[in-house]
PDB file of C-alpha atoms in Angstrom:
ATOM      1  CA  UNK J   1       4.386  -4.764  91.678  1.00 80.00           C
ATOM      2  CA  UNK J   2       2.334  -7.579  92.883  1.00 86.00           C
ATOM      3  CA  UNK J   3      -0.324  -8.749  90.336  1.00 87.00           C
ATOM      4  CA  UNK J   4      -2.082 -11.713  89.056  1.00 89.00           C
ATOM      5  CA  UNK J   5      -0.120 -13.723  86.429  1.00 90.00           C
ATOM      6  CA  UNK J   6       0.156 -17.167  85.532  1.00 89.00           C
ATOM      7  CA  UNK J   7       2.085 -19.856  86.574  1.00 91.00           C
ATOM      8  CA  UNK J   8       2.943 -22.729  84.826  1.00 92.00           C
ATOM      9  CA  UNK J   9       3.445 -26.506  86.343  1.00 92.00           C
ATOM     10  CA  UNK J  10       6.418 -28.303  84.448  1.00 88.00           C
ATOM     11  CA  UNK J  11       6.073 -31.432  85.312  1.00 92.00           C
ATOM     12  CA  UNK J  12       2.556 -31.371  84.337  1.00 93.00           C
ATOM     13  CA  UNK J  13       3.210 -29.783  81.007  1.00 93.00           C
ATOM     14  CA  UNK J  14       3.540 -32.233  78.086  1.00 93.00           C
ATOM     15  CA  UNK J  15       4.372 -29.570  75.331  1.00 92.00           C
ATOM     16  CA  UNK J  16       1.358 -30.048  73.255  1.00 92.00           C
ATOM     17  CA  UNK J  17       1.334 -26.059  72.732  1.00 90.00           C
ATOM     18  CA  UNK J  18      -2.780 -26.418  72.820  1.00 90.00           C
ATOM     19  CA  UNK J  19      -2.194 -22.820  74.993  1.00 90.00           C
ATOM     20  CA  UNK J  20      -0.001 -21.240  72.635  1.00 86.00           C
ATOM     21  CA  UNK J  21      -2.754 -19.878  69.835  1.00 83.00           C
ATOM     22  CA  UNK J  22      -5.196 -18.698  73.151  1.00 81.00           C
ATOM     23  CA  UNK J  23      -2.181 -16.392  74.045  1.00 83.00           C
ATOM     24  CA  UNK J  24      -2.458 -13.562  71.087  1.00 74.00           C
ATOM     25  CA  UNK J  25      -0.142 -11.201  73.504  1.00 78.00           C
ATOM     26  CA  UNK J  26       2.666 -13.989  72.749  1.00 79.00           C
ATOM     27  CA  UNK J  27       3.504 -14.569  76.266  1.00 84.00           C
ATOM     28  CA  UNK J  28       4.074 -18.026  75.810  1.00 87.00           C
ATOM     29  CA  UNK J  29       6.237 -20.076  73.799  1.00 83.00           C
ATOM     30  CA  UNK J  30       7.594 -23.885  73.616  1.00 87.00           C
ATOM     31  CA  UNK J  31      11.052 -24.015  74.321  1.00 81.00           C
ATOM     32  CA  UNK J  32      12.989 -27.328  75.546  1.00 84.00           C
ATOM     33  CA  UNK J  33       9.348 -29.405  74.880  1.00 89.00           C
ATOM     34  CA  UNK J  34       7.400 -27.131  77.254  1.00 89.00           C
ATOM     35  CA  UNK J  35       5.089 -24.010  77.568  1.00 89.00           C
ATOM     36  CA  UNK J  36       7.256 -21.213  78.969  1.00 86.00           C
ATOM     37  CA  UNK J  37       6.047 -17.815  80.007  1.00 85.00           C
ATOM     38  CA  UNK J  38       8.798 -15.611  78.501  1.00 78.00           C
ATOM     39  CA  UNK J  39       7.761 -12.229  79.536  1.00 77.00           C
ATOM     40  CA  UNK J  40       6.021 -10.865  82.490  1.00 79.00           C
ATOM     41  CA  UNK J  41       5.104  -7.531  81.087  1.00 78.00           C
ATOM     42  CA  UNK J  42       3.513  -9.952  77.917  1.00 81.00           C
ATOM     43  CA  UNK J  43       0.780 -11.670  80.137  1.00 87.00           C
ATOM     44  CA  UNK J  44      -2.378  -9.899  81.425  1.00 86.00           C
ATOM     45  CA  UNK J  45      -3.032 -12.331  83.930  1.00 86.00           C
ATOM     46  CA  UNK J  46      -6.726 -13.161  82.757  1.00 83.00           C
ATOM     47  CA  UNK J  47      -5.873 -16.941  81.746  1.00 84.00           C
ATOM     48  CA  UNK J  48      -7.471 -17.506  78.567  1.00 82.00           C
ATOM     49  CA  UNK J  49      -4.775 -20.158  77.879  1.00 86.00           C
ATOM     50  CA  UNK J  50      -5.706 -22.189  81.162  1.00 84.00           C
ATOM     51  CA  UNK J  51      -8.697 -23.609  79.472  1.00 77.00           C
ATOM     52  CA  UNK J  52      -6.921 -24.814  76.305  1.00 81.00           C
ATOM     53  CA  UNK J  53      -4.068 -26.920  78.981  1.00 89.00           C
ATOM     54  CA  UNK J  54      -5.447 -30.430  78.430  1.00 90.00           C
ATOM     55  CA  UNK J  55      -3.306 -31.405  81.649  1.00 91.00           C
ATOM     56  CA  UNK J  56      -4.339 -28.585  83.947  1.00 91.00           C
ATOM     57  CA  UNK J  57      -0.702 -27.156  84.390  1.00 93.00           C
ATOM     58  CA  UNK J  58      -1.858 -23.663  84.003  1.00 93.00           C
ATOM     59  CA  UNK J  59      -2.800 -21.565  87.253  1.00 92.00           C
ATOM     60  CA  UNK J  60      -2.898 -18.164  88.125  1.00 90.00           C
ATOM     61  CA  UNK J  61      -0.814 -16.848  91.049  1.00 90.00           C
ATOM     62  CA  UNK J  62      -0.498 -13.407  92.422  1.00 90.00           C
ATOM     63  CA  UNK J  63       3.334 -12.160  92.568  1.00 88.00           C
ATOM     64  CA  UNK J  64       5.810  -9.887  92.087  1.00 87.00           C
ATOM     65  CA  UNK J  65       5.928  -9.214  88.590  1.00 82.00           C
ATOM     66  CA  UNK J  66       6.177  -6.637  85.892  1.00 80.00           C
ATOM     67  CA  UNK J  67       2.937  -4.759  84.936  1.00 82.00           C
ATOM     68  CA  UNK J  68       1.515  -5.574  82.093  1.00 84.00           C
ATOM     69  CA  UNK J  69       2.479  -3.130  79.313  1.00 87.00           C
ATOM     70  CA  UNK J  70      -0.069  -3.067  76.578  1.00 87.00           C
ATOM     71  CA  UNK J  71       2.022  -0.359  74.172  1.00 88.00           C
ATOM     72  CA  UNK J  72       4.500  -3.144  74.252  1.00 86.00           C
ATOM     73  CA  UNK J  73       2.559  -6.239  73.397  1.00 85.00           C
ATOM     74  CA  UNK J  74       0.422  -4.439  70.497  1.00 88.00           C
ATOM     75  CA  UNK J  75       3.367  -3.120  69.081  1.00 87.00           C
ATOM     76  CA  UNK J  76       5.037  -6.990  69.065  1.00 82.00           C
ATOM     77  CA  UNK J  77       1.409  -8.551  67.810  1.00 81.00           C
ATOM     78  CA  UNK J  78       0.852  -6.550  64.711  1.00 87.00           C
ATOM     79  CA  UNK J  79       4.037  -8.710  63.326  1.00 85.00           C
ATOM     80  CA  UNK J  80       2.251 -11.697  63.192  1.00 79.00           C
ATOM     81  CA  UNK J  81      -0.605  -9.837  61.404  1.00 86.00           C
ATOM     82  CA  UNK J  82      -4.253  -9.427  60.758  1.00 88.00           C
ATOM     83  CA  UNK J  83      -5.812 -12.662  62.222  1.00 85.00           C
ATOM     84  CA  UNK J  84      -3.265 -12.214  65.566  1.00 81.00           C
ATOM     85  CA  UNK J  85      -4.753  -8.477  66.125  1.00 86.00           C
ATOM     86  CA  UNK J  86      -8.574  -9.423  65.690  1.00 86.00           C
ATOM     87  CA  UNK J  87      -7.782 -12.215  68.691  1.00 82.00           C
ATOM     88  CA  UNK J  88      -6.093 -10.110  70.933  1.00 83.00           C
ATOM     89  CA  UNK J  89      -8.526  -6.999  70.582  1.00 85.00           C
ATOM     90  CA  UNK J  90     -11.371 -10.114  71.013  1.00 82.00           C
ATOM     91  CA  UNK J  91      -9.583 -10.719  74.071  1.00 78.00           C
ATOM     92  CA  UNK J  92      -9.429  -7.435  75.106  1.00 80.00           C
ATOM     93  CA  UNK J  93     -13.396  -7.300  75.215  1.00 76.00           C
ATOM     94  CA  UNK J  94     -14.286 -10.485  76.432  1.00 72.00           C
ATOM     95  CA  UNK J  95     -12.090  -9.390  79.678  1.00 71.00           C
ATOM     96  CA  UNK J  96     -13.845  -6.026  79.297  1.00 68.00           C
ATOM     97  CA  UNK J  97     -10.166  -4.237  79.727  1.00 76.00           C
ATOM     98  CA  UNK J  98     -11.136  -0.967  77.776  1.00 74.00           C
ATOM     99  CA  UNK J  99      -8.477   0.504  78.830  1.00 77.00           C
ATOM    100  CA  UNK J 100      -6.368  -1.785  77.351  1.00 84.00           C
ATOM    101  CA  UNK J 101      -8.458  -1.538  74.133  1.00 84.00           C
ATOM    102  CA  UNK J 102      -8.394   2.188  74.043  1.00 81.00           C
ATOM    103  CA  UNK J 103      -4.278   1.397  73.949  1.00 86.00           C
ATOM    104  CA  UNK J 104      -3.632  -0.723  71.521  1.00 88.00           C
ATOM    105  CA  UNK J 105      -6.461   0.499  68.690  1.00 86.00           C
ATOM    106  CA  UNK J 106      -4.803   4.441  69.575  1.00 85.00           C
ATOM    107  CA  UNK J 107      -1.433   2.437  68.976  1.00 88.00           C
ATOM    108  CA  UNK J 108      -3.282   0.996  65.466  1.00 89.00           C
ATOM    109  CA  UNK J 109      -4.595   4.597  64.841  1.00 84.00           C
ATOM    110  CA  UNK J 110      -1.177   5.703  64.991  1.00 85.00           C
ATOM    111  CA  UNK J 111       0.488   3.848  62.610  1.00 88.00           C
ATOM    112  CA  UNK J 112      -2.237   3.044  60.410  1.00 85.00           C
ATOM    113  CA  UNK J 113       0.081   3.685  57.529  1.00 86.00           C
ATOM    114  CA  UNK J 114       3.134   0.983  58.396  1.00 89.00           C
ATOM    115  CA  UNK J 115       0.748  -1.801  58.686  1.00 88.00           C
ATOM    116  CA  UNK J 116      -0.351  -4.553  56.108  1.00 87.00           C
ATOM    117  CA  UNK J 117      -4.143  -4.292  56.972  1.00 88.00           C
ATOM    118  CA  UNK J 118      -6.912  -1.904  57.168  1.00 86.00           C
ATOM    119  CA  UNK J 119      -7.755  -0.908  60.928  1.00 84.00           C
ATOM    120  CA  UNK J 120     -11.607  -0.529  60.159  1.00 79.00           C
ATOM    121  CA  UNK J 121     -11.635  -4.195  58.818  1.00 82.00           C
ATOM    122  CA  UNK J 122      -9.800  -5.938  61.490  1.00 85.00           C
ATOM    123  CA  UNK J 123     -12.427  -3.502  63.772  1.00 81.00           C
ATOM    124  CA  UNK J 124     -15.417  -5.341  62.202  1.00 76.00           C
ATOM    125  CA  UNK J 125     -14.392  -8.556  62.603  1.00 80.00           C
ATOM    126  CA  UNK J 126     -13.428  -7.965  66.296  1.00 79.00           C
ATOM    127  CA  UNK J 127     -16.940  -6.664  67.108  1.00 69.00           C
ATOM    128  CA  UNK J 128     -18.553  -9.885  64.801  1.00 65.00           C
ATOM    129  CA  UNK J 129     -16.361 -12.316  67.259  1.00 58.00           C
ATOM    130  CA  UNK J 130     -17.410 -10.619  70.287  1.00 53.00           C
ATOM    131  CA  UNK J 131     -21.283 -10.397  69.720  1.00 49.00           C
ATOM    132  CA  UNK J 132     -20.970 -14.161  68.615  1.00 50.00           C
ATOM    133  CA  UNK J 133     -20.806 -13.248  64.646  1.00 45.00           C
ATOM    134  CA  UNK J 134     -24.371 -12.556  63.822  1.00 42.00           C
ATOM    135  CA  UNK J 135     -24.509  -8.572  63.942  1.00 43.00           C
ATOM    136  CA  UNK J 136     -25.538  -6.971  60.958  1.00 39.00           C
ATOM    137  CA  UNK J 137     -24.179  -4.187  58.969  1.00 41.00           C
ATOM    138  CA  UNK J 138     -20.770  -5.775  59.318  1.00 45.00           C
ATOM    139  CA  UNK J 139     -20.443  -6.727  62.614  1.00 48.00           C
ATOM    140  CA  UNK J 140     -20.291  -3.787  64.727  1.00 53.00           C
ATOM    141  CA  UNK J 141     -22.650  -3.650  68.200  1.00 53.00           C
ATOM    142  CA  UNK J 142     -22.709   0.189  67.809  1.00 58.00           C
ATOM    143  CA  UNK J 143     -24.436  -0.953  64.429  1.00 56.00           C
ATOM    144  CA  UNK J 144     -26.621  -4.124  66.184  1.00 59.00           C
ATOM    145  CA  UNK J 145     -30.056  -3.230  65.663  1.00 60.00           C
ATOM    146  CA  UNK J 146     -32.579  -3.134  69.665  1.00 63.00           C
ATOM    147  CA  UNK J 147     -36.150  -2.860  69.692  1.00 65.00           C
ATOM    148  CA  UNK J 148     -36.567  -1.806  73.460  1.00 65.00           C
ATOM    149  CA  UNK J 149     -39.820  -3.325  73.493  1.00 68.00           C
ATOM    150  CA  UNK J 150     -42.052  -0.394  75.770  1.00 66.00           C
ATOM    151  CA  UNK J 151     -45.343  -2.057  76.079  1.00 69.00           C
ATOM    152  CA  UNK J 152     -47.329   1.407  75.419  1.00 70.00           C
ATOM    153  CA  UNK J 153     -50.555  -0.256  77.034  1.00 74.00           C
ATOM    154  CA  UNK J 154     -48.706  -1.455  80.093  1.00 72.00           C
ATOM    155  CA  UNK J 155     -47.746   2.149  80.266  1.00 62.00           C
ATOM    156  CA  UNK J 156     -51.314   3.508  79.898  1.00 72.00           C
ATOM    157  CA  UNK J 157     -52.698   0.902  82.535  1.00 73.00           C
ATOM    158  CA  UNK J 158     -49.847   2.166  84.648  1.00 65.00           C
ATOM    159  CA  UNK J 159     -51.098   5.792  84.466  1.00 62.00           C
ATOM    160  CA  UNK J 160     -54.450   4.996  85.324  1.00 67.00           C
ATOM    161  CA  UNK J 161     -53.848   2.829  88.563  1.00 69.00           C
ATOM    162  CA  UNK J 162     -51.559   6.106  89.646  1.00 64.00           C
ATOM    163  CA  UNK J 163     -52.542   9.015  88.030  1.00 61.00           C
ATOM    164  CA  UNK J 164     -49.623  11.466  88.158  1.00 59.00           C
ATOM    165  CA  UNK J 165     -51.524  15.215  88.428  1.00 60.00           C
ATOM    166  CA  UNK J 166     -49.121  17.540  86.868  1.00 59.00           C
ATOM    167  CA  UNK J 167     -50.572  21.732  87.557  1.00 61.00           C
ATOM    168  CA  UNK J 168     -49.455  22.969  83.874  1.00 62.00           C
ATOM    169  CA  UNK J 169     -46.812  21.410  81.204  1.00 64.00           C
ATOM    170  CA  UNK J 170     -43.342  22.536  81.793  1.00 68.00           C
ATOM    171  CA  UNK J 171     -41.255  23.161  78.223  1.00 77.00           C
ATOM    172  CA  UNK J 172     -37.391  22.290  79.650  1.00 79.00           C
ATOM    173  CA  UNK J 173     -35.301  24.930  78.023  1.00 87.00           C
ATOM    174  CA  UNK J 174     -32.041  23.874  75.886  1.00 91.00           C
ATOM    175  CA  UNK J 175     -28.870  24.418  78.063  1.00 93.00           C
ATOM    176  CA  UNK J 176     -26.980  24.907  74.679  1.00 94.00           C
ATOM    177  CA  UNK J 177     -24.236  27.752  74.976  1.00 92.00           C
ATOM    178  CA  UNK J 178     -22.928  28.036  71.602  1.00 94.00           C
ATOM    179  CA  UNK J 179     -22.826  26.608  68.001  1.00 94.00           C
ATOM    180  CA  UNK J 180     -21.196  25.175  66.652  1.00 95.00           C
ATOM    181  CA  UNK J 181     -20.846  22.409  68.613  1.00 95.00           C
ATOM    182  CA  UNK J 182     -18.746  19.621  65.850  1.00 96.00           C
ATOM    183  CA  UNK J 183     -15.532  19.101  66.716  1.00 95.00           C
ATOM    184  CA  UNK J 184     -14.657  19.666  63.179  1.00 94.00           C
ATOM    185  CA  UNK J 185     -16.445  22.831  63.082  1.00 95.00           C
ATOM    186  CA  UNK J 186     -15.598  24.273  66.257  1.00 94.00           C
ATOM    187  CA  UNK J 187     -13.273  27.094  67.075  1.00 95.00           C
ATOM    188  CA  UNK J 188     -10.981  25.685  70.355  1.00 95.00           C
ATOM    189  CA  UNK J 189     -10.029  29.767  71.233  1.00 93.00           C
ATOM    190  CA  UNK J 190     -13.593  30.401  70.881  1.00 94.00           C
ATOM    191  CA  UNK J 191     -14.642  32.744  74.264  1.00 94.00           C
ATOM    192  CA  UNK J 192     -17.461  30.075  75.191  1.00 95.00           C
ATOM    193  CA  UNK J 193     -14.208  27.526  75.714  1.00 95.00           C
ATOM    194  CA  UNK J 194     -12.281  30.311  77.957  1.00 95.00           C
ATOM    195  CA  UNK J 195     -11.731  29.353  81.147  1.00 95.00           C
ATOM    196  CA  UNK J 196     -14.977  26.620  80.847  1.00 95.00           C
ATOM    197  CA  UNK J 197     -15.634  22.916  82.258  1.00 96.00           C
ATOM    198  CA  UNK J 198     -16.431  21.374  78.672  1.00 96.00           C
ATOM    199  CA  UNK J 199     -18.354  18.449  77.787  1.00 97.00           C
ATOM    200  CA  UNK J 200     -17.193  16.004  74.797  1.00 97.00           C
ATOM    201  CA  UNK J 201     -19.235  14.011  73.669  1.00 96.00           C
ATOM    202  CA  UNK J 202     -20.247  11.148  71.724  1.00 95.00           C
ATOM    203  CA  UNK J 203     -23.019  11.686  68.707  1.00 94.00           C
ATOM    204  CA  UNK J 204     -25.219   9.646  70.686  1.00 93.00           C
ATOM    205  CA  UNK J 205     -25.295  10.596  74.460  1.00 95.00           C
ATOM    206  CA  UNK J 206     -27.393  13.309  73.794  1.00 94.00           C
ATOM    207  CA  UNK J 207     -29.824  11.244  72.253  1.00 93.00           C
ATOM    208  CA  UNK J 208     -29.776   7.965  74.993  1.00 93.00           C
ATOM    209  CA  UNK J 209     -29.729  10.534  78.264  1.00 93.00           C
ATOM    210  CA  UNK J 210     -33.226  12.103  79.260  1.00 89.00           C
ATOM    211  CA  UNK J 211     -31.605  14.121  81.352  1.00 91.00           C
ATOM    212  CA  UNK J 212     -28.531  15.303  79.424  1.00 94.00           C
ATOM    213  CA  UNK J 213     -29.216  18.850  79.245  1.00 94.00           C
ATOM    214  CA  UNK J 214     -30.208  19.351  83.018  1.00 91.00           C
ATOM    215  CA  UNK J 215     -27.836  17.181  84.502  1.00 93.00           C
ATOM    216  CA  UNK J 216     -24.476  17.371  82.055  1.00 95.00           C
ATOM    217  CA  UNK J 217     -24.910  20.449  79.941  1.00 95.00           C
ATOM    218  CA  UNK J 218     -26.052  22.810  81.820  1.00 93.00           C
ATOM    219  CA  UNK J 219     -22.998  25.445  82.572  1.00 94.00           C
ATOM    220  CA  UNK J 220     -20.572  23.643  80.091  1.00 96.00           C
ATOM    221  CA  UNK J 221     -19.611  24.391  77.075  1.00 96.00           C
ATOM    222  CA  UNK J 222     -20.033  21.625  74.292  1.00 97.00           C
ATOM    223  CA  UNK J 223     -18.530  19.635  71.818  1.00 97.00           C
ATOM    224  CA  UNK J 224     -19.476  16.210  69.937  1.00 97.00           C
ATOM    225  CA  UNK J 225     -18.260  13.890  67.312  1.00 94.00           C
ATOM    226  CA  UNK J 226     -18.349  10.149  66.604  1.00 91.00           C
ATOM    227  CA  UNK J 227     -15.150   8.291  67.108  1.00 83.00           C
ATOM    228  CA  UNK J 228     -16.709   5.535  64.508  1.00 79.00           C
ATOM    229  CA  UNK J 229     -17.545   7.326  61.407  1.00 81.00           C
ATOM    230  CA  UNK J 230     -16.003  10.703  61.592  1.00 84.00           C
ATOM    231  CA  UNK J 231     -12.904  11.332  59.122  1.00 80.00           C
ATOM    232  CA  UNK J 232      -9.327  13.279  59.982  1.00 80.00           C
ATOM    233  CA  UNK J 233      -9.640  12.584  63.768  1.00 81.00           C
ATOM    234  CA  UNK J 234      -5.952  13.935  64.242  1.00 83.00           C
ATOM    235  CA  UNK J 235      -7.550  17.518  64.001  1.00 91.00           C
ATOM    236  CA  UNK J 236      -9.921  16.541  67.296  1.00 92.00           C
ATOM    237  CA  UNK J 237      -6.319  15.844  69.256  1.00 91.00           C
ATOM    238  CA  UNK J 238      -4.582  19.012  68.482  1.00 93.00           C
ATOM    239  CA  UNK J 239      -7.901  21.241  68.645  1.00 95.00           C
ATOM    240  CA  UNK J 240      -8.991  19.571  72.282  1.00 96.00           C
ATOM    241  CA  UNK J 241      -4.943  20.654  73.205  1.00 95.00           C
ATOM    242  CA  UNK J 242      -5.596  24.273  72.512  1.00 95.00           C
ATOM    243  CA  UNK J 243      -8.118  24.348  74.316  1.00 96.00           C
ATOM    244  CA  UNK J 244      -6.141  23.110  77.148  1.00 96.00           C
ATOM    245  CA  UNK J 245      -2.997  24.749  76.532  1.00 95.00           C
ATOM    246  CA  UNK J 246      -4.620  28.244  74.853  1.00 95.00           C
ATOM    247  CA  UNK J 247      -8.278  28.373  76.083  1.00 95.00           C
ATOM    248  CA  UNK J 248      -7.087  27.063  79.640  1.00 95.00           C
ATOM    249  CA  UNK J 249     -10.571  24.896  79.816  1.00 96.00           C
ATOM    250  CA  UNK J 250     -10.895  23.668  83.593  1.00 95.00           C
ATOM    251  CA  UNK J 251     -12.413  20.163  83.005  1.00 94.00           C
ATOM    252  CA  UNK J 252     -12.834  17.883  79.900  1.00 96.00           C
ATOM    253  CA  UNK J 253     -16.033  15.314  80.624  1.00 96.00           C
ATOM    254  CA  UNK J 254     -15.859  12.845  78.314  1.00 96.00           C
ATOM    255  CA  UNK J 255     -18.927  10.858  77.785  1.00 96.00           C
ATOM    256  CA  UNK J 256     -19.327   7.609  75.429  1.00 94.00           C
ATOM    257  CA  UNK J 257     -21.331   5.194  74.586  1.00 91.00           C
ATOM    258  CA  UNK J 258     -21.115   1.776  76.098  1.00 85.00           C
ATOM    259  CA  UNK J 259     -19.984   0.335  72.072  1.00 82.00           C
ATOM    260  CA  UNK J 260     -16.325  -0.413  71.971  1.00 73.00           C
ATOM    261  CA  UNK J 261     -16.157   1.535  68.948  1.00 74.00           C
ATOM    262  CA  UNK J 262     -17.027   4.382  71.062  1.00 83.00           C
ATOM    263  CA  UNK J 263     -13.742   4.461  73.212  1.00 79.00           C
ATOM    264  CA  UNK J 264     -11.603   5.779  70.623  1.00 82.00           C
ATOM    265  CA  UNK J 265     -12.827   9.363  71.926  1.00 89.00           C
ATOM    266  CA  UNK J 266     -11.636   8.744  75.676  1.00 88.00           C
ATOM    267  CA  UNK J 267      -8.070   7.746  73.914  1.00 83.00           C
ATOM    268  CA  UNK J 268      -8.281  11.355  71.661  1.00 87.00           C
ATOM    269  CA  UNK J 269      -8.799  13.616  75.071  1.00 91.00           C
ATOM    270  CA  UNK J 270      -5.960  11.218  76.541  1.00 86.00           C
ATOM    271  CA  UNK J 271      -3.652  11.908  73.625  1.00 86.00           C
ATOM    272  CA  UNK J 272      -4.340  15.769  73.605  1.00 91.00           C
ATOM    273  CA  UNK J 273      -4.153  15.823  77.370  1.00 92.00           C
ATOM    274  CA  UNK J 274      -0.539  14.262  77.060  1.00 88.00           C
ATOM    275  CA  UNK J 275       0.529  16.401  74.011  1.00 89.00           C
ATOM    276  CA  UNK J 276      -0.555  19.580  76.494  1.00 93.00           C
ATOM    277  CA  UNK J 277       1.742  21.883  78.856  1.00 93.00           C
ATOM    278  CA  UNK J 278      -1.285  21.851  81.390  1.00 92.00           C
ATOM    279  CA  UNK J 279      -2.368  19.158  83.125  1.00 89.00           C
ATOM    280  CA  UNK J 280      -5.970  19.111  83.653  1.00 92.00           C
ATOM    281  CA  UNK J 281      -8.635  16.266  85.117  1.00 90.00           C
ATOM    282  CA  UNK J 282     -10.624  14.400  82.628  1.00 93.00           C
ATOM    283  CA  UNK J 283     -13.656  12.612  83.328  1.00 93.00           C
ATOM    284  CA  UNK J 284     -15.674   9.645  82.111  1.00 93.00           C
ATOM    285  CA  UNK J 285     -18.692   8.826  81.692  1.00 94.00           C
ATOM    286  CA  UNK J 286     -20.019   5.356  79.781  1.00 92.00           C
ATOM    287  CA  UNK J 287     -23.739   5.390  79.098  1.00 93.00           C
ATOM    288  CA  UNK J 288     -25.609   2.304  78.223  1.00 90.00           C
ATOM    289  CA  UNK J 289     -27.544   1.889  74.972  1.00 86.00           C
ATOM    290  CA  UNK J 290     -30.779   2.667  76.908  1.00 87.00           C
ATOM    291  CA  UNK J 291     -29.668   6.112  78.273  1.00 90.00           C
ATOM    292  CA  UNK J 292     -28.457   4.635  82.018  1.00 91.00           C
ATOM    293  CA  UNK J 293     -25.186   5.619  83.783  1.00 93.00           C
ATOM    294  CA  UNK J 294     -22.599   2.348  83.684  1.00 90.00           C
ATOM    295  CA  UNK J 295     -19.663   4.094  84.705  1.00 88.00           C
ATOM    296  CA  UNK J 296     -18.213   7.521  86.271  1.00 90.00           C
ATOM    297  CA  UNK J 297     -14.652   7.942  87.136  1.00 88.00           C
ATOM    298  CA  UNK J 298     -11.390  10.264  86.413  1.00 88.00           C
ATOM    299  CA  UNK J 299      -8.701   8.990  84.042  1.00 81.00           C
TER     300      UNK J 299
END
């Protein structure tokens, strides 16, 4: 395939290895006294190491290479350890490949019990790098505290230049179809999951969408949990595969958070989705910290 990757001038190249620590996927190495790219399918092609090249013999060119494979590079990375993980999930961020990051901390998830570090911790300090170390409660922006600021007497001025007559208050009813609605608690051959389009989502959507009853809910069945804090997520993976597999569900809407932290969810329907004999669409939706729509797309 034809994708952007970098290239690497040799007789510009002195062999200082200044680009060698900015490369955490470990696509470059020093052999015969000068930076080599030794793997195509190692380098994402975002150049983080052309800044560190003192001579300027890094470039990126577009060519025929092979894609990018993050399964393989996490897998090679979590040799070198701790520190080598936090960079490369840093990375990850600052590039805003989520995708990507969904990978390799499903990959960490996965075989949580073969490595020498704790997932959670090298999690914390990934989210400290990437909000520029000064989030509280251990580094997390899902855990960054926002005062939205509403002026409440800009508001109130507002009202009274345009008065907004409204005939009689309307009470919006709850589109809720069932409890429970945990993913823990829920029962995936349940009749409300038959044959449904079913939302999943995050602990907080609810919460950050005005709308989220009218516009998402309604119709749908429902089911939420935190990808952060919630324990014995393997359960939410084979429960959201019955539901393909036994309860035939038409549609699985996932909707997150704009956090990293929240993306593990979007990598649990992916992993139940593959683990199922049906094949069904899932769909994603990212909402931003003050309740507006960042992304919609199929996965």
């Amino acid at each position: 395939m034809k994708r952007e990757i970098i290239k690497i001038d040799e007789e510009k190249c002195n062999g200082c290895g200044l680009c060698i620590p900015s490369c955490p996927e470990g696509a470059l190495q020093i052999i015969d006294g000068k930076a080599r790219l030794v793997s195509d399918l190692m380098c994402d092609g975002l150049g983080a190491c052309i800044g560190e090249c003192p001579e300027g013999a890094i470039e990126i060119e577009e060519r025929e290479a092979e894609p990018y494979n993050e399964s393989a590079v996490i897998r090679e990375i979590v040799k070198f350890g701790e520190n080598t993980v936090v960079a490369h999930l840093k990375h990850l961020i600052d590039h805003d490949e989520m995708r990507y990051f969904e990978i390799a901390v499903g990959y960490l998830e996965e075989n949580a019990h073969s490595q020498a570090f704790n997932l959670e911790n090298v999690l914390d300090k990934v989210y400290a790098k990437s909000m520029g170390g000064d989030c509280a409660h251990g580094g997390c922006p899902g855990s960054r505290s926002f005062d939205f600021n509403i002026d409440l007497n800009e508001v109130e001025e507002a009202v009274k230049a345009e008065p907004i007559v409204v005939a009689a208050p309307v009470e919006l009813k709850s589109e809720l179809r069932q409890w429970p609605v945990q993913m823990h608690l829920i029962n995936p051959n349940a009749p409300v999951f038959r044959n449904a389009e079913v939302v999943l989502a995050a602990d907080c959507v609810a919460f950050s969408v005005g709308n989220f009853h009218q516009k998402y809910l309604k119709g749908k069945s429902l089911a939420i949990a935190c990808p952060k804090l919630d324990q014995g997520k393997e359960v939410y993976v084979e429960k959201l595969k019955a539901m393909i597999d036994e309860a035939q569900i038409k549609e699985l809407h996932v909707m997150v958070m704009e956090v990293p932290c929240c993306s593990g969810l979007v990598h649990i329907a992916n992993l139940a989705r593959e683990a199922s004999s049906r094949k069904i669409q899932i769909r994603k939706t990212v909402i931003g910290i003050k309740g507006d729509v960042l992304q919609e797309s199929y996965i």
